[in-house]
Amino acid sequence: MSKKLFIETLGCAMNNRDSEHMIAELNAREGYVLTDDASVADLILINTCSVREKPVHKLFSELGVFNKLKKADAKIGVCGCTASHLGNEIIKKAPYVNFVLGARNVSKIGEIIHKDKAVEIEINYDESQFAFKDFRSSPYKAYINISIGCDKQCTFCIVPKTRGDEISIPTDLILTEVRRAVESGAREVFLLGQNVNNYGRRFSGEHEKVNFTELLRRVSAIEDLERIRFTSPHPLHMDDEFLEEFARNPKICKSMHMPLQSGSNAILKAMKRGYTKEWFLNRAAKLREMAPDVNISTDIIVAFPGESEEDFADTMDVLNKVRFEQVFSFKYSPRPMTEAEKMEEVDSEVGSERLHILQSRHDEILDELKEVRMGQIVEVYFEELRSDGYVAGRSDNNIMVKVKGSEELLGQIARVKIGEVNRTVAHGEIIA
Ligand code: SAH
Ligand code: F3S
């Protein structure tokens, strides 16, 4: 009987891809098959996130639960950013954990499972050229890493300390992976990195200097590939050449993530984001002008240390001017090993109130956008069968759309007229 693997993945798209890589390696080398029942698994992996404090706390209570329900001889491994950050502390606190594998050491999964109490968290380990085996959780779209690590030093962010320096994955490896995904049926690829439009600044070894715009051109030249998405670009590196390619290239989906973080110039400076409110507004306006169908999403942090009422008002001003289609908003959470950790915090209740004000205003904007969306005709790539007789997918500009239908629609791209819309999903009808 084959060995069973249970894996829980927290955090960002890159963690999801790391989990796919681990599943692929464990399957190809060790014959593991996936199970969604931890109590029958021979190996339990938790792929953790450390970007905010809450999930880190949750890890230890979860580990306790897994330890109780697991089979007697099953192993538990902790992977991902919290593994990189806490290392051996995890085994000290939860001695039944068999190994700890950092976010930068994913390629070592096949070896570490055979070691007991092993900790592999080398932050400068270079796995940018490691050829992982294939596994994709969706047959319809493929997540593909284009870089590892992050070279920015945003003062609130722990990621550079858990994922290390940025190294771009060689262009030819990326193109080979895209081709393979397309040959196996994916019509959409999702290019991943902490800072994708910084692509090409540093490779390991000698490689042709290809920047992100050029990478997009080369990926889009692959026949039978229909859609390209990517996350996350950095507003600082949104030069004209990049925006022009984004607008012009029909394979690039018209949905852009522009992580604002704050609308205040003083706070942006304290965060070391490298751009101003004016630059951000200019880029967003240019983008909407060049690609009128674009939907823009963002990340916002409220109550960063030192954030005054005026600073917060600047963030609200950007929210009102750009009218983002999607906002991921967070209350600042101090993280170890970051510069901002030592700065004086804003009162927690003030932070919660600002988060509430921001989210309520965004909900109003979404309600206003509903009117605009109704009646629009969009192209939807169907990828998910819902239990209620609906099939769901995303429009080119990233609206989640569901229509009545069955599995024949999966993997199809169809024109849909949008009817009733709520904040997160639109109902539609397929038209000829
Ligand atoms: N470059 C990555 C950022 C990863 S962190 C990307 O764009 O995907 C994802 C988001 O979490 C950040 O954009 C930021 O808004 C939020 N975040 C990061 N550190 C945080 C902290 N200390 N407190 C609150 N939110 C944080
Ligand atoms: Fe974090 Fe800033 Fe990099 S948010 S991941 S340090 S771009």
PDB file of N, CA and C in Angstrom, residues 350-396:
ATOM      1  N   VAL A 350      -7.394  51.922  18.031  1.00  0.00           N
ATOM      2  CA  VAL A 350      -7.392  52.893  16.926  1.00  0.00           C
ATOM      3  C   VAL A 350      -7.169  52.129  15.616  1.00  0.00           C
ATOM      4  N   GLY A 351      -6.246  51.171  15.643  1.00  0.00           N
ATOM      5  CA  GLY A 351      -5.960  50.358  14.453  1.00  0.00           C
ATOM      6  C   GLY A 351      -7.205  49.601  14.002  1.00  0.00           C
ATOM      7  N   SER A 352      -7.902  48.976  14.947  1.00  0.00           N
ATOM      8  CA  SER A 352      -9.102  48.203  14.582  1.00  0.00           C
ATOM      9  C   SER A 352     -10.157  49.114  13.980  1.00  0.00           C
ATOM     10  N   GLU A 353     -10.265  50.321  14.567  1.00  0.00           N
ATOM     11  CA  GLU A 353     -11.277  51.243  14.057  1.00  0.00           C
ATOM     12  C   GLU A 353     -10.933  51.692  12.625  1.00  0.00           C
ATOM     13  N   ARG A 354      -9.666  51.970  12.390  1.00  0.00           N
ATOM     14  CA  ARG A 354      -9.257  52.382  11.030  1.00  0.00           C
ATOM     15  C   ARG A 354      -9.502  51.259  10.022  1.00  0.00           C
ATOM     16  N   LEU A 355      -9.227  50.037  10.451  1.00  0.00           N
ATOM     17  CA  LEU A 355      -9.449  48.908   9.554  1.00  0.00           C
ATOM     18  C   LEU A 355     -10.936  48.824   9.195  1.00  0.00           C
ATOM     19  N   HIS A 356     -11.770  49.038  10.214  1.00  0.00           N
ATOM     20  CA  HIS A 356     -13.214  48.984   9.994  1.00  0.00           C
ATOM     21  C   HIS A 356     -13.679  50.099   9.042  1.00  0.00           C
ATOM     22  N   ILE A 357     -13.160  51.290   9.254  1.00  0.00           N
ATOM     23  CA  ILE A 357     -13.537  52.435   8.388  1.00  0.00           C
ATOM     24  C   ILE A 357     -13.144  52.141   6.936  1.00  0.00           C
ATOM     25  N   LEU A 358     -11.927  51.640   6.778  1.00  0.00           N
ATOM     26  CA  LEU A 358     -11.420  51.348   5.432  1.00  0.00           C
ATOM     27  C   LEU A 358     -12.254  50.255   4.755  1.00  0.00           C
ATOM     28  N   GLN A 359     -12.531  49.204   5.495  1.00  0.00           N
ATOM     29  CA  GLN A 359     -13.276  48.086   4.889  1.00  0.00           C
ATOM     30  C   GLN A 359     -14.717  48.490   4.576  1.00  0.00           C
ATOM     31  N   SER A 360     -15.322  49.315   5.439  1.00  0.00           N
ATOM     32  CA  SER A 360     -16.701  49.753   5.170  1.00  0.00           C
ATOM     33  C   SER A 360     -16.748  50.610   3.911  1.00  0.00           C
ATOM     34  N   ARG A 361     -15.768  51.498   3.782  1.00  0.00           N
ATOM     35  CA  ARG A 361     -15.750  52.349   2.578  1.00  0.00           C
ATOM     36  C   ARG A 361     -15.523  51.496   1.324  1.00  0.00           C
ATOM     37  N   HIS A 362     -14.664  50.509   1.449  1.00  0.00           N
ATOM     38  CA  HIS A 362     -14.429  49.647   0.293  1.00  0.00           C
ATOM     39  C   HIS A 362     -15.702  48.879  -0.075  1.00  0.00           C
ATOM     40  N   ASP A 363     -16.447  48.429   0.924  1.00  0.00           N
ATOM     41  CA  ASP A 363     -17.719  47.736   0.646  1.00  0.00           C
ATOM     42  C   ASP A 363     -18.678  48.654  -0.120  1.00  0.00           C
ATOM     43  N   GLU A 364     -18.693  49.922   0.267  1.00  0.00           N
ATOM     44  CA  GLU A 364     -19.554  50.881  -0.463  1.00  0.00           C
ATOM     45  C   GLU A 364     -19.124  50.983  -1.925  1.00  0.00           C
ATOM     46  N   ILE A 365     -17.810  51.041  -2.113  1.00  0.00           N
ATOM     47  CA  ILE A 365     -17.292  51.143  -3.490  1.00  0.00           C
ATOM     48  C   ILE A 365     -17.711  49.903  -4.284  1.00  0.00           C
ATOM     49  N   LEU A 366     -17.607  48.733  -3.640  1.00  0.00           N
ATOM     50  CA  LEU A 366     -18.005  47.501  -4.333  1.00  0.00           C
ATOM     51  C   LEU A 366     -19.482  47.545  -4.706  1.00  0.00           C
ATOM     52  N   ASP A 367     -20.291  48.086  -3.807  1.00  0.00           N
ATOM     53  CA  ASP A 367     -21.727  48.183  -4.120  1.00  0.00           C
ATOM     54  C   ASP A 367     -21.964  49.101  -5.314  1.00  0.00           C
ATOM     55  N   GLU A 368     -21.157  50.161  -5.393  1.00  0.00           N
ATOM     56  CA  GLU A 368     -21.291  51.071  -6.551  1.00  0.00           C
ATOM     57  C   GLU A 368     -20.844  50.372  -7.840  1.00  0.00           C
ATOM     58  N   LEU A 369     -19.795  49.546  -7.708  1.00  0.00           N
ATOM     59  CA  LEU A 369     -19.269  48.854  -8.895  1.00  0.00           C
ATOM     60  C   LEU A 369     -20.242  47.822  -9.455  1.00  0.00           C
ATOM     61  N   LYS A 370     -21.102  47.284  -8.571  1.00  0.00           N
ATOM     62  CA  LYS A 370     -22.094  46.298  -9.013  1.00  0.00           C
ATOM     63  C   LYS A 370     -22.901  46.812 -10.196  1.00  0.00           C
ATOM     64  N   GLU A 371     -23.317  48.051 -10.082  1.00  0.00           N
ATOM     65  CA  GLU A 371     -24.148  48.656 -11.131  1.00  0.00           C
ATOM     66  C   GLU A 371     -23.424  48.643 -12.474  1.00  0.00           C
ATOM     67  N   VAL A 372     -22.112  48.925 -12.398  1.00  0.00           N
ATOM     68  CA  VAL A 372     -21.316  48.984 -13.625  1.00  0.00           C
ATOM     69  C   VAL A 372     -21.199  47.589 -14.242  1.00  0.00           C
ATOM     70  N   ARG A 373     -21.061  46.587 -13.372  1.00  0.00           N
ATOM     71  CA  ARG A 373     -20.798  45.232 -13.865  1.00  0.00           C
ATOM     72  C   ARG A 373     -22.008  44.599 -14.516  1.00  0.00           C
ATOM     73  N   MET A 374     -23.174  44.880 -13.986  1.00  0.00           N
ATOM     74  CA  MET A 374     -24.377  44.218 -14.486  1.00  0.00           C
ATOM     75  C   MET A 374     -24.563  44.475 -15.968  1.00  0.00           C
ATOM     76  N   GLY A 375     -24.776  43.402 -16.730  1.00  0.00           N
ATOM     77  CA  GLY A 375     -24.982  43.550 -18.169  1.00  0.00           C
ATOM     78  C   GLY A 375     -23.699  43.460 -18.981  1.00  0.00           C
ATOM     79  N   GLN A 376     -22.543  43.517 -18.312  1.00  0.00           N
ATOM     80  CA  GLN A 376     -21.274  43.423 -19.052  1.00  0.00           C
ATOM     81  C   GLN A 376     -21.104  42.023 -19.646  1.00  0.00           C
ATOM     82  N   ILE A 377     -20.382  41.965 -20.764  1.00  0.00           N
ATOM     83  CA  ILE A 377     -20.073  40.659 -21.349  1.00  0.00           C
ATOM     84  C   ILE A 377     -18.586  40.380 -21.148  1.00  0.00           C
ATOM     85  N   VAL A 378     -18.299  39.236 -20.527  1.00  0.00           N
ATOM     86  CA  VAL A 378     -16.899  38.913 -20.214  1.00  0.00           C
ATOM     87  C   VAL A 378     -16.589  37.490 -20.671  1.00  0.00           C
ATOM     88  N   GLU A 379     -15.291  37.210 -20.826  1.00  0.00           N
ATOM     89  CA  GLU A 379     -14.868  35.841 -21.154  1.00  0.00           C
ATOM     90  C   GLU A 379     -14.456  35.146 -19.880  1.00  0.00           C
ATOM     91  N   VAL A 380     -15.081  33.995 -19.616  1.00  0.00           N
ATOM     92  CA  VAL A 380     -14.810  33.300 -18.357  1.00  0.00           C
ATOM     93  C   VAL A 380     -14.148  31.955 -18.647  1.00  0.00           C
ATOM     94  N   TYR A 381     -13.111  31.657 -17.896  1.00  0.00           N
ATOM     95  CA  TYR A 381     -12.424  30.357 -17.983  1.00  0.00           C
ATOM     96  C   TYR A 381     -12.937  29.515 -16.811  1.00  0.00           C
ATOM     97  N   PHE A 382     -13.722  28.487 -17.108  1.00  0.00           N
ATOM     98  CA  PHE A 382     -14.366  27.722 -16.034  1.00  0.00           C
ATOM     99  C   PHE A 382     -13.428  26.676 -15.459  1.00  0.00           C
ATOM    100  N   GLU A 383     -13.318  26.687 -14.126  1.00  0.00           N
ATOM    101  CA  GLU A 383     -12.350  25.781 -13.507  1.00  0.00           C
ATOM    102  C   GLU A 383     -12.833  25.120 -12.227  1.00  0.00           C
ATOM    103  N   GLU A 384     -14.071  25.409 -11.817  1.00  0.00           N
ATOM    104  CA  GLU A 384     -14.490  24.860 -10.517  1.00  0.00           C
ATOM    105  C   GLU A 384     -15.957  24.445 -10.556  1.00  0.00           C
ATOM    106  N   LEU A 385     -16.186  23.162 -10.200  1.00  0.00           N
ATOM    107  CA  LEU A 385     -17.552  22.654 -10.142  1.00  0.00           C
ATOM    108  C   LEU A 385     -18.079  22.879  -8.740  1.00  0.00           C
ATOM    109  N   ARG A 386     -19.160  23.632  -8.624  1.00  0.00           N
ATOM    110  CA  ARG A 386     -19.727  23.891  -7.297  1.00  0.00           C
ATOM    111  C   ARG A 386     -20.787  22.846  -6.995  1.00  0.00           C
ATOM    112  N   SER A 387     -21.067  22.645  -5.722  1.00  0.00           N
ATOM    113  CA  SER A 387     -22.012  21.577  -5.351  1.00  0.00           C
ATOM    114  C   SER A 387     -23.466  21.979  -5.639  1.00  0.00           C
ATOM    115  N   ASP A 388     -23.705  23.271  -5.887  1.00  0.00           N
ATOM    116  CA  ASP A 388     -25.096  23.729  -6.032  1.00  0.00           C
ATOM    117  C   ASP A 388     -25.554  23.802  -7.493  1.00  0.00           C
ATOM    118  N   GLY A 389     -24.924  23.016  -8.394  1.00  0.00           N
ATOM    119  CA  GLY A 389     -25.347  23.027  -9.792  1.00  0.00           C
ATOM    120  C   GLY A 389     -24.747  24.172 -10.594  1.00  0.00           C
ATOM    121  N   TYR A 390     -23.745  24.817 -10.028  1.00  0.00           N
ATOM    122  CA  TYR A 390     -23.083  25.919 -10.736  1.00  0.00           C
ATOM    123  C   TYR A 390     -21.644  25.547 -11.082  1.00  0.00           C
ATOM    124  N   VAL A 391     -21.132  26.188 -12.108  1.00  0.00           N
ATOM    125  CA  VAL A 391     -19.716  26.074 -12.440  1.00  0.00           C
ATOM    126  C   VAL A 391     -19.142  27.490 -12.378  1.00  0.00           C
ATOM    127  N   ALA A 392     -17.950  27.604 -11.767  1.00  0.00           N
ATOM    128  CA  ALA A 392     -17.390  28.947 -11.560  1.00  0.00           C
ATOM    129  C   ALA A 392     -16.045  29.097 -12.251  1.00  0.00           C
ATOM    130  N   GLY A 393     -15.732  30.330 -12.557  1.00  0.00           N
ATOM    131  CA  GLY A 393     -14.436  30.630 -13.155  1.00  0.00           C
ATOM    132  C   GLY A 393     -14.185  32.122 -13.051  1.00  0.00           C
ATOM    133  N   ARG A 394     -13.072  32.540 -13.632  1.00  0.00           N
ATOM    134  CA  ARG A 394     -12.733  33.962 -13.553  1.00  0.00           C
ATOM    135  C   ARG A 394     -12.765  34.605 -14.936  1.00  0.00           C
ATOM    136  N   SER A 395     -13.225  35.833 -14.933  1.00  0.00           N
ATOM    137  CA  SER A 395     -13.158  36.599 -16.171  1.00  0.00           C
ATOM    138  C   SER A 395     -11.709  37.004 -16.379  1.00  0.00           C
ATOM    139  N   ASP A 396     -11.403  37.427 -17.577  1.00  0.00           N
ATOM    140  CA  ASP A 396     -10.071  37.915 -17.878  1.00  0.00           C
ATOM    141  C   ASP A 396      -9.625  38.931 -16.820  1.00  0.00           C
TER     142      ASP A 396
END
